[in-house]
CSV table of C-alpha atoms in Angstrom, one decimal:
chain,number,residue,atom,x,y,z
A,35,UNK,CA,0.0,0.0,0.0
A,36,UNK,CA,2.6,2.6,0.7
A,37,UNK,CA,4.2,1.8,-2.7
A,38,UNK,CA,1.1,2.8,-4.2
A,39,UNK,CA,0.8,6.0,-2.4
A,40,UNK,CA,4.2,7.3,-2.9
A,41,UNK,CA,3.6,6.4,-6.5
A,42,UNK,CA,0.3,8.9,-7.1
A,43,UNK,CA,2.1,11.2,-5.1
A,44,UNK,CA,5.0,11.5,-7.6
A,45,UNK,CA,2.6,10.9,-10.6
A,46,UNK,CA,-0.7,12.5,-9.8
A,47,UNK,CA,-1.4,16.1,-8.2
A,48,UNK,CA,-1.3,17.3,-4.8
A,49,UNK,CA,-2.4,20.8,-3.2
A,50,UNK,CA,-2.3,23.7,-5.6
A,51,UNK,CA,-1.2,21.7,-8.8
A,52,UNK,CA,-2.1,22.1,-12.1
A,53,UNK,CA,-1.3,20.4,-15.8
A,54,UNK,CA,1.4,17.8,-15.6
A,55,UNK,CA,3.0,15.5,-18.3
A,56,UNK,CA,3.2,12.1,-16.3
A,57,UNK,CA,0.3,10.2,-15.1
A,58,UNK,CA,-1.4,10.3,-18.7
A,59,UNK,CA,1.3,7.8,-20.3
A,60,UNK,CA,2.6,4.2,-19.8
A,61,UNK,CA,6.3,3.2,-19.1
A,62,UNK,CA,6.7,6.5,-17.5
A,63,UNK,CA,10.2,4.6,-15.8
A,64,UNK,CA,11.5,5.9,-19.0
A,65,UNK,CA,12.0,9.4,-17.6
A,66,UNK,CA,13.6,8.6,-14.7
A,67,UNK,CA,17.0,10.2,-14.1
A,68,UNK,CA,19.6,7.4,-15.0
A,69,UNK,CA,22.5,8.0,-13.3
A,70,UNK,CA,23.8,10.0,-10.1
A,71,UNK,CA,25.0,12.9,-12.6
A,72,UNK,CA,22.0,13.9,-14.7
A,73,UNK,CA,19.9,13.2,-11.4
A,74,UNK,CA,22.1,16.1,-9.5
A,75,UNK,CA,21.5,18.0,-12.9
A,76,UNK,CA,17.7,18.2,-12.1
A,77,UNK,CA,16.9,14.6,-13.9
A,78,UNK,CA,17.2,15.9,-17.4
A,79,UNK,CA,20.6,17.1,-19.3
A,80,UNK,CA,21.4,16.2,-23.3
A,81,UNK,CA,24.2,18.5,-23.8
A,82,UNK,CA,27.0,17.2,-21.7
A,83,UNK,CA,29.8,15.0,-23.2
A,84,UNK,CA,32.0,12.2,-21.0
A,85,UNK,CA,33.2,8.9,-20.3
A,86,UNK,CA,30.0,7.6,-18.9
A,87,UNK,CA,27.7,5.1,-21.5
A,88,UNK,CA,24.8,6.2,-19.3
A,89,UNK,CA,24.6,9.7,-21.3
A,90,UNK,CA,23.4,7.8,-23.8
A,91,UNK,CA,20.1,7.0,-22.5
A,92,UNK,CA,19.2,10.6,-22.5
A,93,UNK,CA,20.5,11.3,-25.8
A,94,UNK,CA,22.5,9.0,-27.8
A,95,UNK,CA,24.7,11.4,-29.8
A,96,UNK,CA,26.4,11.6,-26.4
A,97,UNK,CA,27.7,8.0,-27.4
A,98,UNK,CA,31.3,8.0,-28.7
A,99,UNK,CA,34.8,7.6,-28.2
A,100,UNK,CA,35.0,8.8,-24.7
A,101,UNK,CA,33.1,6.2,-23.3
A,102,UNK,CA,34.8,3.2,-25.2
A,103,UNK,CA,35.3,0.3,-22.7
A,104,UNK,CA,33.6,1.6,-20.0
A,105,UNK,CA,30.6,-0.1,-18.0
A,106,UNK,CA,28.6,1.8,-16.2
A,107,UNK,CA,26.1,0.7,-13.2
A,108,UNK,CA,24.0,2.7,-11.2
A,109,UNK,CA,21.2,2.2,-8.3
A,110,UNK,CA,18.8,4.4,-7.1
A,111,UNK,CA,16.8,4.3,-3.3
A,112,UNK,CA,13.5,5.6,-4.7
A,113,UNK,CA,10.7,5.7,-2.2
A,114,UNK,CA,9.0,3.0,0.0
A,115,UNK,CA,10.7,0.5,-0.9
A,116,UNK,CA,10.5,1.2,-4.7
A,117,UNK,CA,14.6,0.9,-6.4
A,118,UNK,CA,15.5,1.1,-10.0
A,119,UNK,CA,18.6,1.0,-11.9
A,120,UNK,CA,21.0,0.5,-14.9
A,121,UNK,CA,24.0,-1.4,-16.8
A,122,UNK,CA,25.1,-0.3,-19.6
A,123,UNK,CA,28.7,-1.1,-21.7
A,124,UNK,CA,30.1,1.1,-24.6
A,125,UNK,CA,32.3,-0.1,-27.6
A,126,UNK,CA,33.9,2.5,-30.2
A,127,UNK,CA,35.4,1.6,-33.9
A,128,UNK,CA,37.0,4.5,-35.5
A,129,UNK,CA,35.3,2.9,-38.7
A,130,UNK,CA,31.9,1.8,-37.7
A,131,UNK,CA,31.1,4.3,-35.0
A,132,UNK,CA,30.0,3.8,-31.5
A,133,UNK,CA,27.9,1.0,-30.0
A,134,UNK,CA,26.2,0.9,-26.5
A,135,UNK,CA,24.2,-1.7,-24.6
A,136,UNK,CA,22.1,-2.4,-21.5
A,137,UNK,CA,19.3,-2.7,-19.8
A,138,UNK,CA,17.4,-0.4,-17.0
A,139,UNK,CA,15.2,-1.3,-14.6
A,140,UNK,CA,12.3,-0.3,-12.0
A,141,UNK,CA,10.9,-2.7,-9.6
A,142,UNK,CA,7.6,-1.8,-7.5
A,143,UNK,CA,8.6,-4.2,-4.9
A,144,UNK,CA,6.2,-7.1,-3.3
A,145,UNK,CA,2.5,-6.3,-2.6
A,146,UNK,CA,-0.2,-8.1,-0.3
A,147,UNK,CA,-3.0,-9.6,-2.9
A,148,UNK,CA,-6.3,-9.2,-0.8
A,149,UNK,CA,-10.0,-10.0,-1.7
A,150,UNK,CA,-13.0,-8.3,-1.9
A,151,UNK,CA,-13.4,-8.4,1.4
A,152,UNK,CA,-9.9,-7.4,2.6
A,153,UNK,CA,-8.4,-11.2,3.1
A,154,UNK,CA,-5.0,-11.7,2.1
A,155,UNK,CA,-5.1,-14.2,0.1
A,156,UNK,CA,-1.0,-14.1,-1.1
A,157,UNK,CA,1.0,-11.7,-2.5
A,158,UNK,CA,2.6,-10.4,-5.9
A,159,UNK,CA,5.8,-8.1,-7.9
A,160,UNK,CA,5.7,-5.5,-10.4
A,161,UNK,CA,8.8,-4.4,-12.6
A,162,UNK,CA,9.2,-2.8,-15.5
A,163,UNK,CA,12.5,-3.1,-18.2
A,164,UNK,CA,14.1,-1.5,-21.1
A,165,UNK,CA,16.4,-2.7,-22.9
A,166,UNK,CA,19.0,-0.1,-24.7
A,167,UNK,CA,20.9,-1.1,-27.9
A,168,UNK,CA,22.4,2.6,-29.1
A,169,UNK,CA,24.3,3.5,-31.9
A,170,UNK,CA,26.0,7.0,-32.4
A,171,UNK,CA,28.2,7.9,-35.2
A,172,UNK,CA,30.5,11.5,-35.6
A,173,UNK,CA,29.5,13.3,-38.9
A,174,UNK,CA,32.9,15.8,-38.3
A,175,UNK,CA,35.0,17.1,-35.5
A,176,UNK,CA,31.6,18.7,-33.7
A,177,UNK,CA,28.9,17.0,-34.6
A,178,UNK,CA,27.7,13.7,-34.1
A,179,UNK,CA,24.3,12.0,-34.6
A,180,UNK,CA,22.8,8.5,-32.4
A,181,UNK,CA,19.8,6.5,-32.0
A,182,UNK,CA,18.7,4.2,-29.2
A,183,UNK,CA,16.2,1.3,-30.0
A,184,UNK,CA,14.4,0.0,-26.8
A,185,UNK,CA,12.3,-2.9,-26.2
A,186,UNK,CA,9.8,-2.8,-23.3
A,187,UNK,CA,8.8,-5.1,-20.5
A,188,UNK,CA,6.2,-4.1,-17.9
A,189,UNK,CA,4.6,-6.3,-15.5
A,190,UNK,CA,2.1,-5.0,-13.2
A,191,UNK,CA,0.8,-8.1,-11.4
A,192,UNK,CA,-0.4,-10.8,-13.7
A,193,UNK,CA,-0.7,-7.9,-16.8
A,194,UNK,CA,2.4,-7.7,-19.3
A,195,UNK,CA,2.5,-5.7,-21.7
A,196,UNK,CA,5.6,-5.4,-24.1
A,197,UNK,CA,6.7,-2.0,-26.1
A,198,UNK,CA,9.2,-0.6,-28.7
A,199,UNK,CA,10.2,2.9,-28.7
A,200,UNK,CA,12.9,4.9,-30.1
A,201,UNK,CA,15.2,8.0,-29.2
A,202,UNK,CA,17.2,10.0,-32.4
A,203,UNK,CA,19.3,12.6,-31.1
A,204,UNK,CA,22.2,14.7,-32.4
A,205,UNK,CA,24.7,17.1,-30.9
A,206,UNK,CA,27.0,19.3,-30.9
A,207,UNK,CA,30.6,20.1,-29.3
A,208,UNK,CA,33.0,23.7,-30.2
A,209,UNK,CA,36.3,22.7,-31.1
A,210,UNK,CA,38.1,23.8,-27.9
A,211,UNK,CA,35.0,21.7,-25.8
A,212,UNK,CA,34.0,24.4,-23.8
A,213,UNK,CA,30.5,24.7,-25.1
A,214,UNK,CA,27.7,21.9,-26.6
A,215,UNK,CA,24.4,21.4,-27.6
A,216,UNK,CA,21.8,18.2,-28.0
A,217,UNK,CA,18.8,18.0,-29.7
A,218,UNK,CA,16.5,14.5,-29.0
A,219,UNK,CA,13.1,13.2,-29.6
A,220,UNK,CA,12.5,10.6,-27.2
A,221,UNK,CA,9.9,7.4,-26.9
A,222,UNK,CA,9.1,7.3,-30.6
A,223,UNK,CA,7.0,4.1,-30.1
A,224,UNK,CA,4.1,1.7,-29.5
A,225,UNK,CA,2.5,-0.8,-27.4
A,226,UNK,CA,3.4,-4.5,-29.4
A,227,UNK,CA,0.8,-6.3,-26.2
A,228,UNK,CA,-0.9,-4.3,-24.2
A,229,UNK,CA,-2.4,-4.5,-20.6
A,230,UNK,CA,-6.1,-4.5,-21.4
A,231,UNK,CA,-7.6,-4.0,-24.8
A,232,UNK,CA,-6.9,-0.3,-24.2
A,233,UNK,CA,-3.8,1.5,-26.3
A,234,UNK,CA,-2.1,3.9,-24.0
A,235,UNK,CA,0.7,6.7,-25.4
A,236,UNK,CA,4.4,6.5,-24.6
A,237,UNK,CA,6.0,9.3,-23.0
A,238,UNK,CA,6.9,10.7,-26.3
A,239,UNK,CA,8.6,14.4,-26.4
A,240,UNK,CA,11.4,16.5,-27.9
A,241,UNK,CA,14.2,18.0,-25.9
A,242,UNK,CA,17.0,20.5,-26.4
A,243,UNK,CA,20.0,21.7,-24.0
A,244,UNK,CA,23.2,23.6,-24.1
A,245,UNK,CA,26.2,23.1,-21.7
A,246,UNK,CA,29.0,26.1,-21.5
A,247,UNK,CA,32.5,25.6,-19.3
A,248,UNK,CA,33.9,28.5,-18.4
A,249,UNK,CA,37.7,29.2,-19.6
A,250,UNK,CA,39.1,30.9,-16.9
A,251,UNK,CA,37.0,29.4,-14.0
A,252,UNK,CA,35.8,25.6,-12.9
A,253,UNK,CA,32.6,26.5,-13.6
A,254,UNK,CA,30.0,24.4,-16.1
A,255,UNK,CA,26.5,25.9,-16.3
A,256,UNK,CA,23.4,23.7,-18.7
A,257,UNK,CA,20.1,24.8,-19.4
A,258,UNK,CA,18.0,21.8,-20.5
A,259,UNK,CA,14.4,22.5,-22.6
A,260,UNK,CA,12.1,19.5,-22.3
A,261,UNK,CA,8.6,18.9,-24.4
A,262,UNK,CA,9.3,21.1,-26.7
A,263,UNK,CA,6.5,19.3,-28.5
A,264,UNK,CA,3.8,21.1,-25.8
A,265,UNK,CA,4.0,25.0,-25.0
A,266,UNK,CA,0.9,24.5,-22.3
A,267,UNK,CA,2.2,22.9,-19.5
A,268,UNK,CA,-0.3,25.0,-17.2
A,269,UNK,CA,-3.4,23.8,-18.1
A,270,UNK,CA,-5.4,20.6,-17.2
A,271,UNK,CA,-6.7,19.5,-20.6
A,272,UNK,CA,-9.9,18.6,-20.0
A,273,UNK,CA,-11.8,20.5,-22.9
A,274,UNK,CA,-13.0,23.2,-20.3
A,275,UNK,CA,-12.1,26.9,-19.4
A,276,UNK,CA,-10.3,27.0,-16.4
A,277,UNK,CA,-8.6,29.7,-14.0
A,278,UNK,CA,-5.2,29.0,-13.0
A,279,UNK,CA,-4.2,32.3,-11.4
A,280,UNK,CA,-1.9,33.7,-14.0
A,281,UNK,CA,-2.4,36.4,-16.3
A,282,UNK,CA,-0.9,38.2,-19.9
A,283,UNK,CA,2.7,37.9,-19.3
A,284,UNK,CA,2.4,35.8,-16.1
A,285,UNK,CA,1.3,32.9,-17.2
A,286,UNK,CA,3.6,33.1,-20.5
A,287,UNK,CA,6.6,33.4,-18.3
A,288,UNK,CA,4.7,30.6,-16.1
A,289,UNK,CA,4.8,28.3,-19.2
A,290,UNK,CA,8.4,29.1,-20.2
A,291,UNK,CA,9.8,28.3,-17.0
A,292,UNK,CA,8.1,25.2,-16.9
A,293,UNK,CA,9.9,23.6,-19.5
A,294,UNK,CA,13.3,24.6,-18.1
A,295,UNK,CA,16.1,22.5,-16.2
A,296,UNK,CA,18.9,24.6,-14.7
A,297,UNK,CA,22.5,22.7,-14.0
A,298,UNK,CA,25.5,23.9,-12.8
A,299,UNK,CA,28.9,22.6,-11.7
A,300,UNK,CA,32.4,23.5,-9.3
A,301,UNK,CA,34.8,21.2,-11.4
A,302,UNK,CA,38.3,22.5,-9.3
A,303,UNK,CA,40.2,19.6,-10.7
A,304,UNK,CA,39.1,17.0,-13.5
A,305,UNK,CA,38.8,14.3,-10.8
A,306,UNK,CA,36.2,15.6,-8.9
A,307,UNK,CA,33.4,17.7,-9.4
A,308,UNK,CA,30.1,19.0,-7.4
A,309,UNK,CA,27.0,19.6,-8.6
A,310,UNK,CA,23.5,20.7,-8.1
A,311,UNK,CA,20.3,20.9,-10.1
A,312,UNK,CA,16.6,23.0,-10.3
A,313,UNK,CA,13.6,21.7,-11.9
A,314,UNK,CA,11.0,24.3,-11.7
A,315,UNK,CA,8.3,22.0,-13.7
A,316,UNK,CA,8.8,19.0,-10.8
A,317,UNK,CA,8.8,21.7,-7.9
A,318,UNK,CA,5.5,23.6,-9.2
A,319,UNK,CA,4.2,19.8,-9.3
A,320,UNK,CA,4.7,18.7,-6.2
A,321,UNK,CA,5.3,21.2,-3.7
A,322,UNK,CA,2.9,21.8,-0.3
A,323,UNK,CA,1.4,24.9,-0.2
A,324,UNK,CA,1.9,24.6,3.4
A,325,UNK,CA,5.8,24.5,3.1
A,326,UNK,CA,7.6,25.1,-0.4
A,327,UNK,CA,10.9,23.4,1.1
A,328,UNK,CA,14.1,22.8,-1.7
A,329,UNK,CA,11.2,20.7,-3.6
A,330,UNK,CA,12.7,20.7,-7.2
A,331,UNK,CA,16.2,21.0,-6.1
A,332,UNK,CA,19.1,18.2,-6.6
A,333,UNK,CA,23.2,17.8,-5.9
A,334,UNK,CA,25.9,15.5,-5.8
A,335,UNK,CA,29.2,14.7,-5.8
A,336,UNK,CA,31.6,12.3,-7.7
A,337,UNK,CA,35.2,11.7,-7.0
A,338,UNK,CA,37.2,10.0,-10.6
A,339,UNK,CA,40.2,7.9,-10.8
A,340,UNK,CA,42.3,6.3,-13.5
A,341,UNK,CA,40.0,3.0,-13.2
A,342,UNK,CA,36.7,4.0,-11.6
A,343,UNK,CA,34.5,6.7,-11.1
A,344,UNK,CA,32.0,7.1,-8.3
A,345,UNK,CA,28.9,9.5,-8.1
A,346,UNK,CA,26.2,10.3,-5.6
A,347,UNK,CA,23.6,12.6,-5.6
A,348,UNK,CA,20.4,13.3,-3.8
A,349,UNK,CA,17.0,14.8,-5.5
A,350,UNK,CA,14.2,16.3,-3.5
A,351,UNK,CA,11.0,15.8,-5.0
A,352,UNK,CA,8.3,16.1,-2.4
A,353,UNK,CA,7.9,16.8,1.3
A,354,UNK,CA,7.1,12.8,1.9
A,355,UNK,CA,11.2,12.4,0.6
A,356,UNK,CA,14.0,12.4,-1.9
A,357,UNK,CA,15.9,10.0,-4.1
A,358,UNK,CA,19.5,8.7,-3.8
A,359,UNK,CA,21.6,7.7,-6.7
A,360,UNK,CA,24.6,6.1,-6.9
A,361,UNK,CA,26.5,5.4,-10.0
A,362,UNK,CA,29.8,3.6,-10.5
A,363,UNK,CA,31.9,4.1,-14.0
A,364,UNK,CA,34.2,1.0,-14.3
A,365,UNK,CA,37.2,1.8,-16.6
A,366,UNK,CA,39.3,-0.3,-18.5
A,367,UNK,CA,42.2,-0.1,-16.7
A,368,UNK,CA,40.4,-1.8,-13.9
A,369,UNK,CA,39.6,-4.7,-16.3
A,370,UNK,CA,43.6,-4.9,-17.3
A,371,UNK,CA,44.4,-5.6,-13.6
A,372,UNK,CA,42.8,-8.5,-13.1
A,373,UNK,CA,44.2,-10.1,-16.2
């Protein structure tokens, strides 16, 4: 039961709300931050080149040489008993391009089956998976195209249903790597079996970002755009006029900001960084009116070495809790030592 509640909470409404993009679409595990990096960047970030495969599930022009023989792993401490998490492994050919694989994961956790009457009668899972099989190609020295083909597995007690959807991204890098840009549509798709005789949406929408480094300071600042496919992210769509409080230039503004992820980062030396994240869409969402809190704010940390990485980071999304993420980027140099 307290699965289920933490899960309306974080896809459904509370005090004060008004239009959101979840709750309306299936495999919604899909948007889930995927490692501890983009998670500290506010959940969403397609701009930002390095070593780690797991870019690539965001957009997967971020696939390339950099992450060549690395695997990637990452877990995340949802809520209430709810985890998720990733593996993914990155091979590049100067000829054929880059290819990434993996899988990522969300599992619900074990629920009491009860009767009609309230009788426990046993009890049962849910889980949902995505497998990732990306490719990513350079066109020239800055730009560099990728696409990520996912199957889908969802089981929600006895109902499976099984999915295809599709990412296409592209990006961009300057020559001396201090700014870059990504463009994506993400969950092109379909249901291949569904749940009931119902067809439901995937969470289909179309991103952009830039990421600038400072020259003369460790600073990195992104600014991520998401559903760029929707300018009304206000407005409960339910065919009706309706008063949400803003006016004129207010609620333009309103609807701007809404689609907008700030990022930024303190990178004093290239083996360690700290970062931190707003999301003004997921803190408008889910705040209390009683107490605003850091709702829609995210950091974290990572330390690198010559053979592994390790990240943390630790997203606040409601007053009932926030998320930690831990990712670990195995090199190959860690491989070669065991040899």
């Amino acid at each position: 039961m307290r699965q289920i509640v933490i899960v309306l909470i974080l896809s459904f409404s509370v005090n004060g709300i008004h239009s959101q993009t979840g709750g309306d679409n299936i495999y919604e595990f899909l948007n889930l931050g995927p490692n501890a990096y983009i998670s500290s960047l506010g959940g969403f970030n397609i701009s930002t080149f390095g070593q780690d495969p797991t870019l690539a599930m965001i957009n997967p022009a971020l696939s390339g040489e950099m992450s060549h023989g690395r695997l990637a792993l990452n877990y995340v401490n949802y809520f209430a008993g709810i985890n998720y998490g990733s593996a993914l492994y990155s091979h590049y050919s100067d000829s054929l391009g880059s290819f990434t694989a993996g899988i990522n994961y969300l599992n619900y956790g074990k629920f009491d089956r009860a009767d009609e009457a309230g009788n426990i009668n046993g009890s049962f899972t849910a889980s949902e998976y995505a497998f990732n099989i990306i490719y990513a190609r350079q066109i020239d020295s800055s730009f560099s195209f990728g696409v990520n083909l996912k199957p889908i597995l969802s089981q929600l007690e006895n109902h499976i249903s099984l999915g295809l959807a599709l990412d296409a991204g592209a990006s961009y890098r300057s020559p001396d790597g201090l700014l870059s840009a990504g463009l994506v549509i993400r969950n092109m798709g379909f249901q291949l079996k569904k749940y009931t005789g119902n067809n439901e949406k995937l969470p289909f929408e179309i991103m952009a970002g830039i990421s600038s480094r400072l020259r003369h300071a460790p600073f990195r600042f992104s600014l991520t755009a998401r559903h760029l496919e929707k300018y009304d992210l206000i407005h409960e769509y339910t065919g009706q006029e309706e008063n949400t409080g803003y006016t004129g230039i207010e609620e333009i503004a309103e609807n701007i900001m809404r689609h907008l992820i700030f990022g930024a980062e303190l990178i004093p030396s290239e083996n360690f960084f700290i970062s931190a994240g707003f999301n003004y869409q997921r803190r408008k969402e889910l705040l209390h009116e009683a107490r605003a809190s850091t709702v829609g704010f995210s950091m974290g940390a990572g330390i690198k070495t010559s053979s592994l990485d390790i990240s943390l980071s630790r997203a606040r999304y409601h007053l009932a809790g926030s998320s930690t993420n831990f990712s670990l980027l195995i090199k190959p140099s860690l491989f070669k030592s065991f040899r």
